[in-house]
Amino acid sequence: MTDMEKIDARGLSCPQPALLTKQALKRAGEGEIEMLVDTMTQVQNCSRTAEQLGWKVSYEESEGIFEIRLRK
Amino acid sequence: MAKPKDIFASRIGIIIVGLAIGCIAASLQKFGNPSNMGVCVACFTRDIAGALGFHRAGIVQYLRPEIPAFCLGAFLAALMFKEFRPRTGSAPMLRFILGMFAMIGALIFLGCPWRAMLRLAGGDWNAILGIAGLVTGIAIGVIFLRVGFSLGRSYTSRFPVGLAMPIVMLVLLLLAIFYPKFSETSALFQSTKGPGAMAAPIILSIVAGLIIGFLAQRTRFCTVGAFRDLILMRDFHLLSGVIAFVVAAFVMNLIYIQFNPGFTLTADDGSVSMQPAAHTTHWLNFCGMVLAGLSFCLAGGCPGRQVFLSGEGDGDAAMFVLGMLVGAAVSHNFLMVGSQVMAPCAVVIGLIVVFTIGITGRSIPVLSR
């Protein structure tokens, strides 16, 4: 897990966080990916994209930053 | 670890909100707002520019309370759900320019994406050209996004940055309510004829605006994101809300006997007139919306969405909204509205500027290990 891919999508406008999610998931195929976003909107957008591709989504927030974990 | 669970974020949530906005828009028309305009963000921002004296088109000057109410409704929703976050720094000047040209393009068609849908729902077939242009513009924007277009990151900022736009909108709302006129020749201006003289009772407009702002902030309703997500992501989520919006407005128009199909209207005595606030120069309807669609797509959302974002503290979206206000004044002052003489020139200049922004937009590093 040390080389887990981590994507920093903080501060990016729609649809970039979701697009980055899609590109990363397609690239990885399976495994675990971590994303950083800073609005609930982007948590929802990234989650929707990941779930459509069959990935499991969880997230946690600390100080306004959301850390999303995607697994397949 | 929590999982996102939110009725507003669900498919059914956005469909219900789309239906609600469609019903409200058609009803505002029934109660006095201009035909097929309902809650057009471009038209109403243009009317506000006129009321403030930024342009001199006498028939479209009225300080529409809907737009400030949109922003304040979104502001309240963001506060209630702890989503208010002051932020800025993502190319604000470019967003201002995109807002200007989005407005200039939209006013050539005579309506933003919201009104394009409402015109379709009211039977104005010129909207088909506008929507085709809109989708084309968005599709071009998607090409830029695919190759990594970005206006860069925004960063969390100080509180006044996020609060500025809601305060400006609150002042506008108070002006709309009290409508002061400081002298015979000074603002606020108010049309005595034309679309600017048509308005639903102000209390209805304010309540409707607040409800729409609140619901749209929660669901992220976006008429540009709808087509963008479909083309780019094969994601129907936002589009299902927009379809619900059109269907609801269409059904309500039938009920209110506001549905009049055709490219033009033919009266009982055989005389032919234009659809309300519309023209039949098809290529301009199409190209104006290509410009608008591309501008909205590069900025990350439709005009309504930009207003809602400005309410939740996004200072960059606020710059886009101010750009729209200035764009409206430029459009009218330089005869670039509808099929006016300078409209073709505006399309060409606008496309050159916005393409340049698209081409020079760089992707930014997002990967870390």
Short mmCIF file of C-alpha atoms in Angstrom, two decimals:
data_model
loop_
_atom_site.label_atom_id
_atom_site.label_comp_id
_atom_site.label_asym_id
_atom_site.label_seq_id
_atom_site.Cartn_x
_atom_site.Cartn_y
_atom_site.Cartn_z
CA MET A 1 0.00 0.00 0.00
CA THR A 2 3.00 2.30 0.18
CA ASP A 3 2.77 3.25 -3.47
CA MET A 4 -0.99 3.84 -3.35
CA GLU A 5 -1.97 6.42 -5.91
CA LYS A 6 -3.04 9.71 -4.37
CA ILE A 7 -4.80 12.39 -6.37
CA ASP A 8 -4.96 15.96 -5.19
CA ALA A 9 -8.10 17.51 -6.69
CA ARG A 10 -8.50 20.27 -4.14
CA GLY A 11 -9.75 23.58 -5.49
CA LEU A 12 -10.53 22.27 -8.97
CA SER A 13 -13.77 23.23 -10.77
CA CYS A 14 -16.32 20.80 -12.14
CA PRO A 15 -15.82 18.40 -13.82
CA GLN A 16 -12.09 18.04 -13.20
CA PRO A 17 -12.18 16.05 -9.93
CA ALA A 18 -14.64 13.53 -11.38
CA LEU A 19 -12.69 13.35 -14.63
CA LEU A 20 -9.45 12.71 -12.72
CA THR A 21 -11.24 10.00 -10.76
CA LYS A 22 -12.41 8.30 -13.91
CA GLN A 23 -8.99 8.47 -15.54
CA ALA A 24 -7.25 7.12 -12.44
CA LEU A 25 -9.71 4.25 -11.97
CA LYS A 26 -9.46 3.21 -15.60
CA ARG A 27 -5.68 3.37 -15.40
CA ALA A 28 -5.57 1.30 -12.21
CA GLY A 29 -8.25 -1.25 -13.08
CA GLU A 30 -8.37 -2.34 -9.47
CA GLY A 31 -6.70 -1.66 -6.12
CA GLU A 32 -6.92 1.34 -3.88
CA ILE A 33 -6.82 5.03 -4.72
CA GLU A 34 -6.96 8.01 -2.47
CA MET A 35 -8.26 11.45 -3.44
CA LEU A 36 -8.26 14.83 -1.78
CA VAL A 37 -11.09 17.28 -2.48
CA ASP A 38 -12.36 20.28 -0.55
CA THR A 39 -16.10 20.46 -1.19
CA MET A 40 -18.94 18.06 -0.53
CA THR A 41 -20.01 18.61 -4.14
CA GLN A 42 -16.78 17.04 -5.35
CA VAL A 43 -17.10 14.18 -2.86
CA GLN A 44 -20.49 13.42 -4.39
CA ASN A 45 -19.25 13.80 -7.97
CA CYS A 46 -16.20 11.59 -7.46
CA SER A 47 -18.27 9.01 -5.55
CA ARG A 48 -20.86 8.84 -8.32
CA THR A 49 -18.18 8.34 -10.95
CA ALA A 50 -16.41 5.64 -8.92
CA GLU A 51 -19.59 3.76 -8.04
CA GLN A 52 -20.64 3.69 -11.69
CA LEU A 53 -17.36 1.91 -12.42
CA GLY A 54 -17.99 -0.58 -9.60
CA TRP A 55 -15.60 0.84 -7.00
CA LYS A 56 -16.39 1.09 -3.30
CA VAL A 57 -16.26 4.56 -1.82
CA SER A 58 -15.63 5.88 1.66
CA TYR A 59 -14.47 9.25 2.88
CA GLU A 60 -13.59 11.20 5.94
CA GLU A 61 -13.30 14.90 6.60
CA SER A 62 -10.85 16.83 8.65
CA GLU A 63 -10.64 20.61 8.73
CA GLY A 64 -12.54 21.11 5.49
CA ILE A 65 -10.49 18.59 3.50
CA PHE A 66 -12.18 15.40 2.37
CA GLU A 67 -10.07 12.30 1.93
CA ILE A 68 -11.85 9.86 -0.37
CA ARG A 69 -10.81 6.20 -0.48
CA LEU A 70 -11.71 4.18 -3.57
CA ARG A 71 -11.37 0.40 -3.54
CA LYS A 72 -11.96 -2.43 -6.01
CA MET B 1 -15.63 6.69 7.77
CA ALA B 2 -18.94 7.93 6.47
CA LYS B 3 -20.58 7.18 3.17
CA PRO B 4 -22.27 9.94 1.22
CA LYS B 5 -25.98 9.67 1.96
CA ASP B 6 -28.06 12.64 1.02
CA ILE B 7 -31.50 12.65 -0.60
CA PHE B 8 -30.54 15.80 -2.51
CA ALA B 9 -27.51 14.08 -4.01
CA SER B 10 -29.61 11.15 -5.26
CA ARG B 11 -31.12 10.68 -8.70
CA ILE B 12 -34.64 11.03 -7.32
CA GLY B 13 -33.57 14.18 -5.47
CA ILE B 14 -32.39 16.01 -8.55
CA ILE B 15 -35.43 14.90 -10.56
CA ILE B 16 -37.80 16.27 -7.90
CA VAL B 17 -35.85 19.54 -7.78
CA GLY B 18 -35.86 19.80 -11.59
CA LEU B 19 -39.65 19.31 -11.56
CA ALA B 20 -40.02 21.94 -8.83
CA ILE B 21 -37.90 24.53 -10.69
CA GLY B 22 -39.85 23.89 -13.91
CA CYS B 23 -43.19 24.36 -12.13
CA ILE B 24 -41.99 27.53 -10.40
CA ALA B 25 -40.60 28.99 -13.65
CA ALA B 26 -43.82 28.42 -15.62
CA SER B 27 -45.89 29.70 -12.71
CA LEU B 28 -43.88 32.92 -12.45
CA GLN B 29 -44.71 33.47 -16.13
CA LYS B 30 -48.38 32.89 -15.37
CA PHE B 31 -48.18 35.47 -12.59
CA GLY B 32 -46.52 38.11 -14.75
CA ASN B 33 -42.91 37.36 -15.63
CA PRO B 34 -42.08 37.65 -19.36
CA SER B 35 -43.18 34.74 -21.58
CA ASN B 36 -40.84 31.78 -21.87
CA MET B 37 -38.46 33.65 -19.58
CA GLY B 38 -39.64 32.43 -16.17
CA VAL B 39 -36.34 32.52 -14.34
CA CYS B 40 -33.83 33.20 -17.15
CA VAL B 41 -30.56 34.00 -15.42
CA ALA B 42 -29.10 35.86 -18.42
CA CYS B 43 -32.22 37.92 -19.15
CA PHE B 44 -32.73 38.85 -15.52
CA THR B 45 -29.08 39.77 -14.98
CA ARG B 46 -29.40 41.92 -18.10
CA ASP B 47 -32.53 43.56 -16.65
CA ILE B 48 -30.62 44.25 -13.43
CA ALA B 49 -27.78 45.86 -15.44
CA GLY B 50 -30.44 48.06 -17.04
CA ALA B 51 -32.04 48.99 -13.72
CA LEU B 52 -28.65 50.08 -12.44
CA GLY B 53 -28.14 52.21 -15.55
CA PHE B 54 -25.32 50.14 -17.03
CA HIS B 55 -27.15 50.04 -20.37
CA ARG B 56 -29.82 52.18 -22.01
CA ALA B 57 -32.17 49.65 -23.54
CA GLY B 58 -35.35 51.12 -22.08
CA ILE B 59 -37.49 48.00 -22.43
CA VAL B 60 -35.25 45.72 -20.36
CA GLN B 61 -34.59 47.65 -17.17
CA TYR B 62 -35.92 46.15 -13.96
CA LEU B 63 -34.14 45.09 -10.81
CA ARG B 64 -35.24 41.45 -10.84
CA PRO B 65 -35.38 40.09 -7.29
CA GLU B 66 -35.03 36.48 -8.48
CA ILE B 67 -31.27 36.66 -9.08
CA PRO B 68 -30.30 38.04 -5.64
CA ALA B 69 -32.79 35.61 -4.11
CA PHE B 70 -31.06 32.71 -5.95
CA CYS B 71 -27.75 33.71 -4.41
CA LEU B 72 -29.17 34.24 -0.94
CA GLY B 73 -31.15 30.97 -1.05
CA ALA B 74 -27.93 29.15 -1.92
CA PHE B 75 -26.12 31.10 0.82
CA LEU B 76 -28.68 29.97 3.42
CA ALA B 77 -28.48 26.35 2.24
CA ALA B 78 -24.68 26.44 2.38
CA LEU B 79 -24.74 27.87 5.92
CA MET B 80 -27.33 25.36 7.12
CA PHE B 81 -25.44 22.37 5.76
CA LYS B 82 -22.01 23.71 6.71
CA GLU B 83 -20.90 24.06 3.09
CA PHE B 84 -20.16 27.79 3.14
CA ARG B 85 -16.47 28.07 2.36
CA PRO B 86 -14.78 31.28 1.20
CA ARG B 87 -12.45 30.47 -1.68
CA THR B 88 -10.82 32.17 -4.66
CA GLY B 89 -7.68 32.18 -6.78
CA SER B 90 -8.69 30.13 -9.82
CA ALA B 91 -8.03 32.67 -12.58
CA PRO B 92 -10.66 35.20 -11.48
CA MET B 93 -9.94 37.59 -14.37
CA LEU B 94 -10.40 34.84 -16.96
CA ARG B 95 -13.64 33.86 -15.28
CA PHE B 96 -14.78 37.48 -15.55
CA ILE B 97 -14.03 37.42 -19.29
CA LEU B 98 -15.77 34.04 -19.71
CA GLY B 99 -18.78 35.46 -17.86
CA MET B 100 -18.85 38.42 -20.24
CA PHE B 101 -18.73 36.33 -23.38
CA ALA B 102 -21.13 33.74 -22.01
CA MET B 103 -23.61 36.57 -21.55
CA ILE B 104 -22.87 38.12 -24.93
CA GLY B 105 -23.47 34.73 -26.61
CA ALA B 106 -26.60 34.04 -24.59
CA LEU B 107 -28.08 37.45 -25.43
CA ILE B 108 -27.56 36.81 -29.15
CA PHE B 109 -29.85 33.79 -28.74
CA LEU B 110 -31.88 35.87 -26.26
CA GLY B 111 -31.63 33.50 -23.34
CA CYS B 112 -29.32 31.47 -21.16
CA PRO B 113 -29.46 27.64 -21.07
CA TRP B 114 -32.32 27.89 -18.57
CA ARG B 115 -34.37 30.00 -20.94
CA ALA B 116 -33.42 27.77 -23.88
CA MET B 117 -35.19 24.95 -22.01
CA LEU B 118 -38.12 27.19 -21.05
CA ARG B 119 -38.51 28.39 -24.64
CA LEU B 120 -38.58 24.78 -25.80
CA ALA B 121 -41.17 24.01 -23.12
CA GLY B 122 -43.24 26.94 -24.37
CA GLY B 123 -43.18 25.76 -28.00
CA ASP B 124 -40.62 28.25 -29.35
CA TRP B 125 -38.82 26.02 -31.85
CA ASN B 126 -36.00 28.56 -32.26
CA ALA B 127 -34.85 27.06 -28.98
CA ILE B 128 -33.91 23.89 -30.90
CA LEU B 129 -31.20 25.88 -32.70
CA GLY B 130 -30.11 27.41 -29.41
CA ILE B 131 -29.91 24.07 -27.61
CA ALA B 132 -28.06 22.52 -30.57
CA GLY B 133 -25.57 25.40 -30.32
CA LEU B 134 -25.33 25.01 -26.57
CA VAL B 135 -24.55 21.29 -26.85
CA THR B 136 -22.01 22.00 -29.60
CA GLY B 137 -20.29 24.62 -27.45
CA ILE B 138 -20.22 22.25 -24.48
CA ALA B 139 -18.85 19.44 -26.68
CA ILE B 140 -15.99 21.73 -27.77
CA GLY B 141 -15.39 22.55 -24.10
CA VAL B 142 -15.27 18.81 -23.35
CA ILE B 143 -12.45 18.41 -25.89
CA PHE B 144 -10.46 21.05 -24.00
CA LEU B 145 -11.24 19.32 -20.68
CA ARG B 146 -10.16 15.92 -22.08
CA VAL B 147 -6.73 17.27 -22.93
CA GLY B 148 -6.36 18.74 -19.46
CA PHE B 149 -7.84 22.23 -19.57
CA SER B 150 -7.98 23.86 -16.16
CA LEU B 151 -8.31 27.39 -14.82
CA GLY B 152 -6.18 26.28 -11.89
CA ARG B 153 -6.93 25.68 -8.25
CA SER B 154 -8.89 27.87 -5.90
CA TYR B 155 -7.74 28.18 -2.31
CA THR B 156 -9.54 28.69 0.96
CA SER B 157 -9.66 32.40 1.62
CA ARG B 158 -10.68 34.83 4.30
CA PHE B 159 -14.30 35.21 5.32
CA PRO B 160 -15.09 38.54 3.55
CA VAL B 161 -14.09 37.01 0.20
CA GLY B 162 -16.94 34.54 0.47
CA LEU B 163 -19.34 36.97 2.06
CA ALA B 164 -18.87 39.77 -0.51
CA MET B 165 -21.26 38.43 -3.15
CA PRO B 166 -24.08 37.49 -0.76
CA ILE B 167 -23.83 41.02 0.70
CA VAL B 168 -23.91 42.62 -2.77
CA MET B 169 -26.94 40.46 -3.56
CA LEU B 170 -28.63 41.44 -0.29
CA VAL B 171 -28.17 45.12 -1.21
CA LEU B 172 -29.64 44.41 -4.66
CA LEU B 173 -32.59 42.63 -3.07
CA LEU B 174 -33.25 45.59 -0.77
CA LEU B 175 -33.01 47.96 -3.77
CA ALA B 176 -35.48 45.72 -5.62
CA ILE B 177 -37.90 45.89 -2.70
CA PHE B 178 -37.72 49.64 -2.03
CA TYR B 179 -36.88 50.67 -5.62
CA PRO B 180 -35.47 54.14 -4.87
CA LYS B 181 -35.15 56.67 -7.69
CA PHE B 182 -32.62 59.32 -6.77
CA SER B 183 -33.58 61.85 -9.43
CA GLU B 184 -35.56 62.10 -12.67
CA THR B 185 -32.63 60.95 -14.79
CA SER B 186 -30.81 58.64 -12.37
CA ALA B 187 -31.05 55.02 -11.26
CA LEU B 188 -32.90 52.96 -10.43
CA PHE B 189 -34.46 52.68 -13.86
CA GLN B 190 -37.65 50.74 -14.51
CA SER B 191 -39.16 49.88 -17.87
CA THR B 192 -42.68 51.09 -18.54
CA LYS B 193 -43.10 48.83 -21.57
CA GLY B 194 -41.55 45.67 -23.02
CA PRO B 195 -40.30 42.61 -21.11
CA GLY B 196 -38.77 44.82 -18.40
CA ALA B 197 -42.27 46.01 -17.48
CA MET B 198 -43.53 42.46 -16.99
CA ALA B 199 -43.06 40.98 -13.55
CA ALA B 200 -44.72 38.63 -11.11
CA PRO B 201 -45.65 40.10 -7.70
CA ILE B 202 -42.37 40.80 -5.95
CA ILE B 203 -43.07 38.63 -2.93
CA LEU B 204 -43.70 35.62 -5.20
CA SER B 205 -40.47 36.32 -7.10
CA ILE B 206 -38.44 36.54 -3.90
CA VAL B 207 -39.89 33.38 -2.35
CA ALA B 208 -39.50 31.49 -5.64
CA GLY B 209 -35.92 32.68 -5.97
CA LEU B 210 -35.01 31.68 -2.42
CA ILE B 211 -36.55 28.21 -2.86
CA ILE B 212 -34.77 27.64 -6.18
CA GLY B 213 -31.47 28.89 -4.75
CA PHE B 214 -31.78 26.61 -1.75
CA LEU B 215 -32.74 23.50 -3.73
CA ALA B 216 -30.21 24.10 -6.48
CA GLN B 217 -27.37 24.54 -4.00
CA ARG B 218 -28.26 21.23 -2.37
CA THR B 219 -28.59 19.27 -5.62
CA ARG B 220 -25.89 21.10 -7.65
CA PHE B 221 -28.51 21.58 -10.42
CA CYS B 222 -26.64 22.69 -13.55
CA THR B 223 -27.93 22.97 -17.11
CA VAL B 224 -24.44 22.98 -18.63
CA GLY B 225 -23.02 20.26 -16.39
CA ALA B 226 -25.97 18.14 -17.55
CA PHE B 227 -24.76 17.90 -21.15
CA ARG B 228 -21.07 18.04 -20.21
CA ASP B 229 -21.36 15.04 -17.89
CA LEU B 230 -23.33 13.12 -20.49
CA ILE B 231 -20.70 13.71 -23.20
CA LEU B 232 -17.62 13.46 -20.99
CA MET B 233 -18.60 10.91 -18.35
CA ARG B 234 -21.70 9.13 -19.76
CA ASP B 235 -23.35 10.32 -16.55
CA PHE B 236 -27.08 11.12 -16.74
CA HIS B 237 -27.39 12.45 -13.19
CA LEU B 238 -27.61 16.20 -13.86
CA LEU B 239 -29.34 15.69 -17.20
CA SER B 240 -32.19 13.83 -15.50
CA GLY B 241 -32.79 17.00 -13.45
CA VAL B 242 -32.76 19.20 -16.55
CA ILE B 243 -35.16 16.88 -18.40
CA ALA B 244 -37.48 16.98 -15.39
CA PHE B 245 -37.22 20.79 -15.49
CA VAL B 246 -38.30 20.92 -19.17
CA VAL B 247 -41.09 18.35 -18.72
CA ALA B 248 -42.52 20.18 -15.69
CA ALA B 249 -42.39 23.56 -17.44
CA PHE B 250 -44.04 22.00 -20.54
CA VAL B 251 -46.88 20.42 -18.54
CA MET B 252 -47.45 23.61 -16.56
CA ASN B 253 -47.45 25.63 -19.79
CA LEU B 254 -50.18 23.32 -21.16
CA ILE B 255 -52.20 23.79 -17.97
CA TYR B 256 -51.76 27.58 -18.03
CA ILE B 257 -52.44 27.65 -21.82
CA GLN B 258 -48.98 29.14 -22.36
CA PHE B 259 -47.85 26.58 -24.97
CA ASN B 260 -47.69 28.16 -28.45
CA PRO B 261 -45.71 25.98 -30.88
CA GLY B 262 -43.85 27.33 -33.90
CA PHE B 263 -40.79 29.26 -35.06
CA THR B 264 -43.15 32.25 -35.27
CA LEU B 265 -46.67 32.91 -34.02
CA THR B 266 -49.65 33.29 -36.34
CA ALA B 267 -52.61 35.25 -35.00
CA ASP B 268 -56.26 34.50 -35.85
CA ASP B 269 -56.23 37.26 -38.48
CA GLY B 270 -53.26 35.61 -40.19
CA SER B 271 -50.64 38.12 -39.06
CA VAL B 272 -47.29 36.62 -38.19
CA SER B 273 -45.23 37.73 -35.21
CA MET B 274 -42.09 36.57 -33.46
CA GLN B 275 -42.15 34.23 -30.48
CA PRO B 276 -41.78 36.24 -27.23
CA ALA B 277 -38.31 37.83 -27.02
CA ALA B 278 -36.99 35.73 -29.90
CA HIS B 279 -35.70 36.07 -33.47
CA THR B 280 -35.51 33.66 -36.38
CA THR B 281 -31.95 34.23 -37.61
CA HIS B 282 -31.12 30.57 -37.13
CA TRP B 283 -27.37 30.73 -37.57
CA LEU B 284 -27.09 33.46 -34.94
CA ASN B 285 -29.30 31.51 -32.51
CA PHE B 286 -26.96 28.56 -33.02
CA CYS B 287 -23.62 30.39 -32.97
CA GLY B 288 -24.55 32.63 -30.03
CA MET B 289 -25.18 29.55 -27.94
CA VAL B 290 -21.99 27.84 -29.15
CA LEU B 291 -20.13 30.81 -27.67
CA ALA B 292 -22.20 30.70 -24.47
CA GLY B 293 -21.96 26.91 -24.09
CA LEU B 294 -18.19 26.89 -24.53
CA SER B 295 -17.75 29.77 -22.07
CA PHE B 296 -19.97 28.15 -19.43
CA CYS B 297 -18.25 24.80 -19.90
CA LEU B 298 -14.74 26.21 -19.45
CA ALA B 299 -15.89 28.09 -16.33
CA GLY B 300 -17.38 24.93 -14.83
CA GLY B 301 -21.11 25.58 -14.85
CA CYS B 302 -24.21 27.31 -16.17
CA PRO B 303 -25.17 30.86 -15.17
CA GLY B 304 -27.51 29.65 -12.45
CA ARG B 305 -24.83 27.39 -11.03
CA GLN B 306 -22.35 30.29 -10.98
CA VAL B 307 -24.84 32.38 -8.97
CA PHE B 308 -25.40 29.50 -6.52
CA LEU B 309 -21.65 28.92 -6.14
CA SER B 310 -21.14 32.62 -5.46
CA GLY B 311 -23.65 32.16 -2.63
CA GLU B 312 -21.63 29.38 -1.04
CA GLY B 313 -18.49 31.50 -0.90
CA ASP B 314 -16.88 30.89 -4.29
CA GLY B 315 -15.24 34.23 -5.13
CA ASP B 316 -14.26 33.00 -8.61
CA ALA B 317 -17.88 32.21 -9.49
CA ALA B 318 -18.73 35.68 -8.16
CA MET B 319 -16.29 37.16 -10.70
CA PHE B 320 -18.06 35.19 -13.43
CA VAL B 321 -21.41 36.64 -12.31
CA LEU B 322 -19.99 40.18 -12.36
CA GLY B 323 -18.62 39.42 -15.83
CA MET B 324 -22.15 38.50 -16.90
CA LEU B 325 -23.46 41.81 -15.56
CA VAL B 326 -20.85 43.75 -17.54
CA GLY B 327 -21.32 41.53 -20.59
CA ALA B 328 -25.03 42.37 -20.61
CA ALA B 329 -24.26 46.10 -20.61
CA VAL B 330 -21.67 45.68 -23.39
CA SER B 331 -24.14 43.63 -25.46
CA HIS B 332 -26.83 46.31 -25.37
CA ASN B 333 -24.53 49.32 -25.61
CA PHE B 334 -22.75 47.94 -28.69
CA LEU B 335 -25.82 46.55 -30.50
CA MET B 336 -24.85 42.90 -30.15
CA VAL B 337 -28.19 41.55 -28.88
CA GLY B 338 -30.36 39.12 -30.86
CA SER B 339 -29.92 39.73 -34.58
CA GLN B 340 -28.67 43.30 -34.14
CA VAL B 341 -26.04 44.63 -36.51
CA MET B 342 -22.97 43.84 -34.36
CA ALA B 343 -24.05 40.36 -33.27
CA PRO B 344 -22.05 38.47 -35.96
CA CYS B 345 -18.97 40.48 -35.03
CA ALA B 346 -19.51 39.64 -31.35
CA VAL B 347 -19.72 35.91 -32.14
CA VAL B 348 -16.43 35.98 -34.06
CA ILE B 349 -14.53 38.02 -31.46
CA GLY B 350 -16.04 36.00 -28.62
CA LEU B 351 -15.09 32.65 -30.16
CA ILE B 352 -11.52 33.86 -30.79
CA VAL B 353 -11.17 35.02 -27.17
CA VAL B 354 -12.74 31.95 -25.59
CA PHE B 355 -10.84 29.51 -27.84
CA THR B 356 -7.64 31.31 -26.83
CA ILE B 357 -8.52 30.80 -23.17
CA GLY B 358 -9.23 27.13 -23.92
CA ILE B 359 -6.02 26.54 -25.83
CA THR B 360 -3.80 28.29 -23.30
CA GLY B 361 -5.44 26.59 -20.29
CA ARG B 362 -2.82 24.27 -18.82
CA SER B 363 -3.34 21.13 -16.86
CA ILE B 364 -1.82 21.15 -13.40
CA PRO B 365 -0.01 18.36 -11.58
CA VAL B 366 -2.43 16.33 -9.50
CA LEU B 367 -0.61 13.10 -8.79
CA SER B 368 1.47 12.41 -5.75
CA ARG B 369 2.75 9.15 -4.30
#
